[in-house]
Tab-separated table of N, CA and C in Angstrom:
chain	number	residue	atom	x	y	z
D	1	MET	N	66.680	80.329	131.762
D	1	MET	CA	66.419	81.233	132.851
D	1	MET	C	66.238	82.636	132.286
D	2	GLN	N	65.174	83.315	132.688
D	2	GLN	CA	64.906	84.664	132.203
D	2	GLN	C	65.419	85.684	133.200
D	3	SER	N	65.462	86.947	132.802
D	3	SER	CA	66.077	87.984	133.635
D	3	SER	C	65.368	88.181	134.970
D	4	GLU	N	64.068	87.927	135.055
D	4	GLU	CA	63.352	88.112	136.317
D	4	GLU	C	63.390	86.873	137.212
D	5	ASP	N	63.996	85.791	136.733
D	5	ASP	CA	64.139	84.564	137.504
D	5	ASP	C	65.418	84.633	138.338
D	6	TYR	N	65.429	83.907	139.447
D	6	TYR	CA	66.649	83.863	140.242
D	6	TYR	C	66.757	82.527	140.971
D	7	LEU	N	67.970	82.197	141.401
D	7	LEU	CA	68.247	80.953	142.106
D	7	LEU	C	68.329	81.212	143.600
D	8	ASP	N	67.815	80.271	144.362
D	8	ASP	CA	67.972	80.319	145.808
D	8	ASP	C	69.325	79.709	146.144
D	9	ARG	N	70.326	80.551	146.293
D	9	ARG	CA	71.678	80.077	146.595
D	9	ARG	C	71.927	79.959	148.097
D	10	HIS	N	70.873	80.199	148.898
D	10	HIS	CA	71.008	80.087	150.354
D	10	HIS	C	70.779	78.658	150.828
D	11	TYR	N	70.099	77.850	150.026
D	11	TYR	CA	69.899	76.437	150.342
D	11	TYR	C	70.246	75.629	149.093
D	12	ILE	N	71.291	74.847	149.188
D	12	ILE	CA	71.778	74.071	148.045
D	12	ILE	C	71.853	72.604	148.465
D	13	GLY	N	71.145	71.759	147.749
D	13	GLY	CA	71.233	70.326	147.979
D	13	GLY	C	72.446	69.762	147.257
D	14	ILE	N	73.071	68.761	147.847
D	14	ILE	CA	74.272	68.158	147.267
D	14	ILE	C	74.112	66.638	147.363
D	15	ARG	N	74.325	65.952	146.242
D	15	ARG	CA	74.111	64.503	146.190
D	15	ARG	C	75.240	63.831	145.407
D	16	LYS	N	75.838	62.791	146.019
D	16	LYS	CA	76.901	62.052	145.343
D	16	LYS	C	76.299	61.272	144.180
D	17	GLN	N	76.919	61.395	142.997
D	17	GLN	CA	76.437	60.694	141.812
D	17	GLN	C	77.279	59.479	141.481
D	18	SER	N	78.570	59.574	141.675
D	18	SER	CA	79.447	58.444	141.370
D	18	SER	C	80.740	58.587	142.163
D	19	GLU	N	81.464	57.467	142.239
D	19	GLU	CA	82.726	57.458	142.976
D	19	GLU	C	83.668	56.454	142.328
D	20	THR	N	84.923	56.861	142.195
D	20	THR	CA	85.982	55.975	141.729
D	20	THR	C	87.081	55.970	142.782
D	21	ASP	N	88.170	55.277	142.509
D	21	ASP	CA	89.303	55.273	143.432
D	21	ASP	C	89.930	56.659	143.558
D	22	ARG	N	89.782	57.470	142.519
D	22	ARG	CA	90.443	58.788	142.479
D	22	ARG	C	89.555	59.962	142.851
D	23	ALA	N	88.234	59.888	142.550
D	23	ALA	CA	87.389	61.071	142.717
D	23	ALA	C	85.941	60.696	143.009
D	24	CYS	N	85.206	61.670	143.524
D	24	CYS	CA	83.757	61.562	143.700
D	24	CYS	C	83.123	62.675	142.878
D	25	CYS	N	82.020	62.341	142.224
D	25	CYS	CA	81.278	63.321	141.441
D	25	CYS	C	79.990	63.650	142.188
D	26	TYR	N	79.717	64.948	142.353
D	26	TYR	CA	78.539	65.421	143.073
D	26	TYR	C	77.662	66.285	142.168
D	27	GLU	N	76.354	66.167	142.382
D	27	GLU	CA	75.378	67.056	141.752
D	27	GLU	C	74.972	68.077	142.803
D	28	PHE	N	74.877	69.341	142.419
D	28	PHE	CA	74.376	70.358	143.337
D	28	PHE	C	73.105	70.960	142.742
D	29	ILE	N	72.122	71.235	143.614
D	29	ILE	CA	70.763	71.548	143.180
D	29	ILE	C	70.281	72.830	143.857
D	30	CYS	N	69.735	73.752	143.061
D	30	CYS	CA	69.113	74.972	143.577
D	30	CYS	C	67.685	75.068	143.042
D	31	THR	N	66.836	75.729	143.800
D	31	THR	CA	65.483	76.007	143.347
D	31	THR	C	65.488	77.326	142.584
D	32	GLU	N	64.766	77.355	141.480
D	32	GLU	CA	64.643	78.556	140.661
D	32	GLU	C	63.288	79.203	140.950
D	33	TYR	N	63.282	80.506	141.144
D	33	TYR	CA	62.067	81.257	141.458
D	33	TYR	C	61.865	82.408	140.485
D	34	ARG	N	60.628	82.861	140.421
D	34	ARG	CA	60.268	84.080	139.696
D	34	ARG	C	59.408	84.924	140.633
D	35	ARG	N	59.718	86.210	140.698
D	35	ARG	CA	58.937	87.127	141.527
D	35	ARG	C	57.667	87.515	140.765
D	36	ILE	N	56.527	87.453	141.469
D	36	ILE	CA	55.241	87.853	140.907
D	36	ILE	C	54.730	89.001	141.755
D	37	GLY	N	54.631	90.161	141.173
D	37	GLY	CA	54.228	91.331	141.945
D	37	GLY	C	55.335	91.736	142.896
D	38	THR	N	54.955	92.255	144.053
D	38	THR	CA	55.961	92.735	144.996
D	38	THR	C	56.264	91.749	146.115
D	39	LYS	N	55.333	90.820	146.410
D	39	LYS	CA	55.532	89.958	147.568
D	39	LYS	C	55.458	88.465	147.284
D	40	ARG	N	54.963	88.073	146.138
D	40	ARG	CA	54.767	86.651	145.867
D	40	ARG	C	55.895	86.066	145.038
D	41	LEU	N	56.213	84.808	145.315
D	41	LEU	CA	57.215	84.089	144.542
D	41	LEU	C	56.569	82.861	143.923
D	42	GLU	N	57.013	82.531	142.730
D	42	GLU	CA	56.560	81.329	142.053
D	42	GLU	C	57.767	80.412	141.886
D	43	GLN	N	57.628	79.180	142.386
D	43	GLN	CA	58.704	78.209	142.219
D	43	GLN	C	58.623	77.630	140.820
D	44	LEU	N	59.733	77.722	140.080
D	44	LEU	CA	59.767	77.261	138.689
D	44	LEU	C	60.316	75.848	138.556
D	45	GLY	N	61.001	75.371	139.546
D	45	GLY	CA	61.611	74.047	139.480
D	45	GLY	C	63.027	74.083	140.018
D	46	HIS	N	63.805	73.077	139.649
D	46	HIS	CA	65.174	72.960	140.129
D	46	HIS	C	66.146	72.959	138.955
D	47	VAL	N	67.322	73.490	139.219
D	47	VAL	CA	68.410	73.440	138.249
D	47	VAL	C	69.600	72.770	138.928
D	48	THR	N	70.426	72.114	138.117
D	48	THR	CA	71.538	71.359	138.688
D	48	THR	C	72.841	71.634	137.954
D	49	GLY	N	73.909	71.331	138.622
D	49	GLY	CA	75.248	71.340	138.052
D	49	GLY	C	76.006	70.185	138.676
D	50	THR	N	77.187	69.891	138.179
D	50	THR	CA	77.994	68.819	138.766
D	50	THR	C	79.445	69.270	138.934
D	51	PHE	N	80.081	68.718	139.950
D	51	PHE	CA	81.504	68.945	140.185
D	51	PHE	C	82.100	67.661	140.731
D	52	GLN	N	83.416	67.602	140.713
D	52	GLN	CA	84.099	66.446	141.292
D	52	GLN	C	85.155	66.916	142.277
D	53	ILE	N	85.460	66.028	143.208
D	53	ILE	CA	86.511	66.289	144.183
D	53	ILE	C	87.533	65.163	144.100
D	54	ASP	N	88.790	65.542	144.054
D	54	ASP	CA	89.888	64.586	144.032
D	54	ASP	C	90.058	64.030	145.448
D	55	LYS	N	90.009	62.731	145.593
D	55	LYS	CA	90.076	62.105	146.912
D	55	LYS	C	91.428	62.275	147.592
D	56	GLN	N	92.482	62.435	146.826
D	56	GLN	CA	93.825	62.567	147.404
D	56	GLN	C	94.138	64.004	147.824
D	57	THR	N	93.783	64.967	146.982
D	57	THR	CA	94.182	66.360	147.233
D	57	THR	C	93.059	67.245	147.767
D	58	GLY	N	91.797	66.836	147.553
D	58	GLY	CA	90.668	67.675	147.951
D	58	GLY	C	90.347	68.769	146.954
D	59	ALA	N	91.042	68.794	145.829
D	59	ALA	CA	90.785	69.812	144.798
D	59	ALA	C	89.430	69.535	144.138
D	60	THR	N	88.667	70.591	143.935
D	60	THR	CA	87.367	70.458	143.284
D	60	THR	C	87.433	71.059	141.886
D	61	GLU	N	86.612	70.507	141.000
D	61	GLU	CA	86.575	70.963	139.615
D	61	GLU	C	85.126	70.960	139.132
D	62	LEU	N	84.706	72.051	138.540
D	62	LEU	CA	83.369	72.149	137.966
D	62	LEU	C	83.314	71.295	136.701
D	63	VAL	N	82.347	70.381	136.626
D	63	VAL	CA	82.206	69.499	135.471
D	63	VAL	C	81.125	70.028	134.533
D	64	HIS	N	79.938	70.294	135.063
D	64	HIS	CA	78.833	70.867	134.289
D	64	HIS	C	78.287	72.066	135.054
D	65	PRO	N	78.408	73.274	134.519
D	65	PRO	CA	77.909	74.460	135.213
D	65	PRO	C	76.394	74.419	135.386
D	66	MET	N	75.934	75.039	136.444
D	66	MET	CA	74.505	75.163	136.711
D	66	MET	C	73.956	76.342	135.910
D	67	PRO	N	72.888	76.144	135.148
D	67	PRO	CA	72.276	77.273	134.431
D	67	PRO	C	71.878	78.378	135.413
D	68	GLY	N	72.238	79.597	135.098
D	68	GLY	CA	71.914	80.743	135.946
D	68	GLY	C	72.944	81.037	137.021
D	69	ASP	N	73.969	80.222	137.142
D	69	ASP	CA	74.999	80.416	138.163
D	69	ASP	C	76.283	80.950	137.529
D	70	GLU	N	76.142	82.015	136.748
D	70	GLU	CA	77.294	82.596	136.060
D	70	GLU	C	78.363	83.084	137.029
D	71	SER	N	77.974	83.494	138.218
D	71	SER	CA	78.941	83.954	139.213
D	71	SER	C	79.639	82.793	139.928
D	72	LEU	N	79.158	81.574	139.687
D	72	LEU	CA	79.681	80.344	140.294
D	72	LEU	C	79.515	80.306	141.809
D	73	SER	N	78.627	81.120	142.359
D	73	SER	CA	78.463	81.118	143.811
D	73	SER	C	77.828	79.821	144.311
D	74	ALA	N	76.886	79.237	143.582
D	74	ALA	CA	76.299	77.953	144.008
D	74	ALA	C	77.369	76.862	143.965
D	75	PHE	N	78.151	76.816	142.897
D	75	PHE	CA	79.244	75.843	142.805
D	75	PHE	C	80.242	76.037	143.934
D	76	ASN	N	80.659	77.272	144.185
D	76	ASN	CA	81.648	77.535	145.227
D	76	ASN	C	81.146	77.121	146.601
D	77	ARG	N	79.870	77.379	146.884
D	77	ARG	CA	79.304	77.018	148.181
D	77	ARG	C	79.185	75.502	148.335
D	78	ALA	N	78.715	74.829	147.286
D	78	ALA	CA	78.567	73.374	147.344
D	78	ALA	C	79.932	72.681	147.453
D	79	SER	N	80.888	73.121	146.658
D	79	SER	CA	82.214	72.489	146.703
D	79	SER	C	82.924	72.790	148.023
D	80	TYR	N	82.707	73.968	148.583
D	80	TYR	CA	83.264	74.304	149.900
D	80	TYR	C	82.733	73.334	150.959
D	81	LYS	N	81.429	73.075	150.914
D	81	LYS	CA	80.812	72.189	151.895
D	81	LYS	C	81.381	70.767	151.801
D	82	ILE	N	81.523	70.253	150.578
D	82	ILE	CA	82.058	68.901	150.410
D	82	ILE	C	83.539	68.857	150.767
D	83	ARG	N	84.283	69.897	150.417
D	83	ARG	CA	85.705	69.920	150.787
D	83	ARG	C	85.873	69.944	152.300
D	84	LYS	N	84.991	70.637	152.984
D	84	LYS	CA	85.017	70.666	154.447
D	84	LYS	C	84.768	69.256	155.012
D	85	CYS	N	83.832	68.528	154.419
D	85	CYS	CA	83.593	67.128	154.814
D	85	CYS	C	84.838	66.280	154.545
D	86	TRP	N	85.453	66.478	153.374
D	86	TRP	CA	86.669	65.744	153.005
D	86	TRP	C	87.772	65.986	154.029
D	87	LEU	N	87.935	67.229	154.470
D	87	LEU	CA	88.942	67.548	155.480
D	87	LEU	C	88.671	66.807	156.786
D	88	GLY	N	87.379	66.528	157.054
D	88	GLY	CA	86.995	65.770	158.238
D	88	GLY	C	87.066	64.264	158.044
D	89	GLY	N	87.514	63.822	156.862
D	89	GLY	CA	87.716	62.406	156.623
D	89	GLY	C	86.546	61.662	156.014
D	90	GLU	N	85.571	62.377	155.464
D	90	GLU	CA	84.440	61.688	154.837
D	90	GLU	C	84.010	62.360	153.532
D	91	LEU	N	83.375	61.586	152.694
D	91	LEU	CA	82.740	62.075	151.475
D	91	LEU	C	81.306	61.548	151.495
D	92	PRO	N	80.371	62.347	152.031
D	92	PRO	CA	79.005	61.877	152.276
D	92	PRO	C	78.219	61.635	150.986
D	93	ASN	N	77.188	60.804	151.107
D	93	ASN	CA	76.281	60.558	149.974
D	93	ASN	C	75.387	61.758	149.709
D	94	THR	N	74.968	62.430	150.768
D	94	THR	CA	74.143	63.640	150.640
D	94	THR	C	74.630	64.666	151.640
D	95	GLU	N	74.437	65.915	151.291
D	95	GLU	CA	74.811	67.024	152.170
D	95	GLU	C	73.996	68.219	151.733
D	96	GLN	N	74.065	69.288	152.485
D	96	GLN	CA	73.392	70.528	152.108
D	96	GLN	C	74.196	71.724	152.575
D	97	TYR	N	74.099	72.782	151.790
D	97	TYR	CA	74.682	74.064	152.195
D	97	TYR	C	73.486	74.937	152.568
D	98	CYS	N	73.525	75.491	153.748
D	98	CYS	CA	72.420	76.334	154.196
D	98	CYS	C	72.995	77.598	154.817
D	99	ALA	N	72.568	78.748	154.334
D	99	ALA	CA	73.040	80.030	154.841
D	99	ALA	C	71.843	80.899	155.206
D	100	GLY	N	72.069	81.779	156.129
D	100	GLY	CA	71.036	82.773	156.423
D	100	GLY	C	70.180	82.505	157.548
């Protein structure tokens, strides 16, 4: 990721990758963009990271950081969304975080 590139942290896709008796592992996905001129954006592709949630406690742990997410805001938003589902008694196969 270059300095003029940025991640769309307002829409984050979340997909279950694996599940055991103890935890579920999720991939979280953001689109990477580059600004061209003053008004145009170029989509560069997607970047991903992974985290897991403990099925008993609801604690989340970052497994593989997402490139460009040094502030961990994409991870925090994705794990918040899944933890909220966990509190409601489910661990979905797919989910999304959408803000704005």
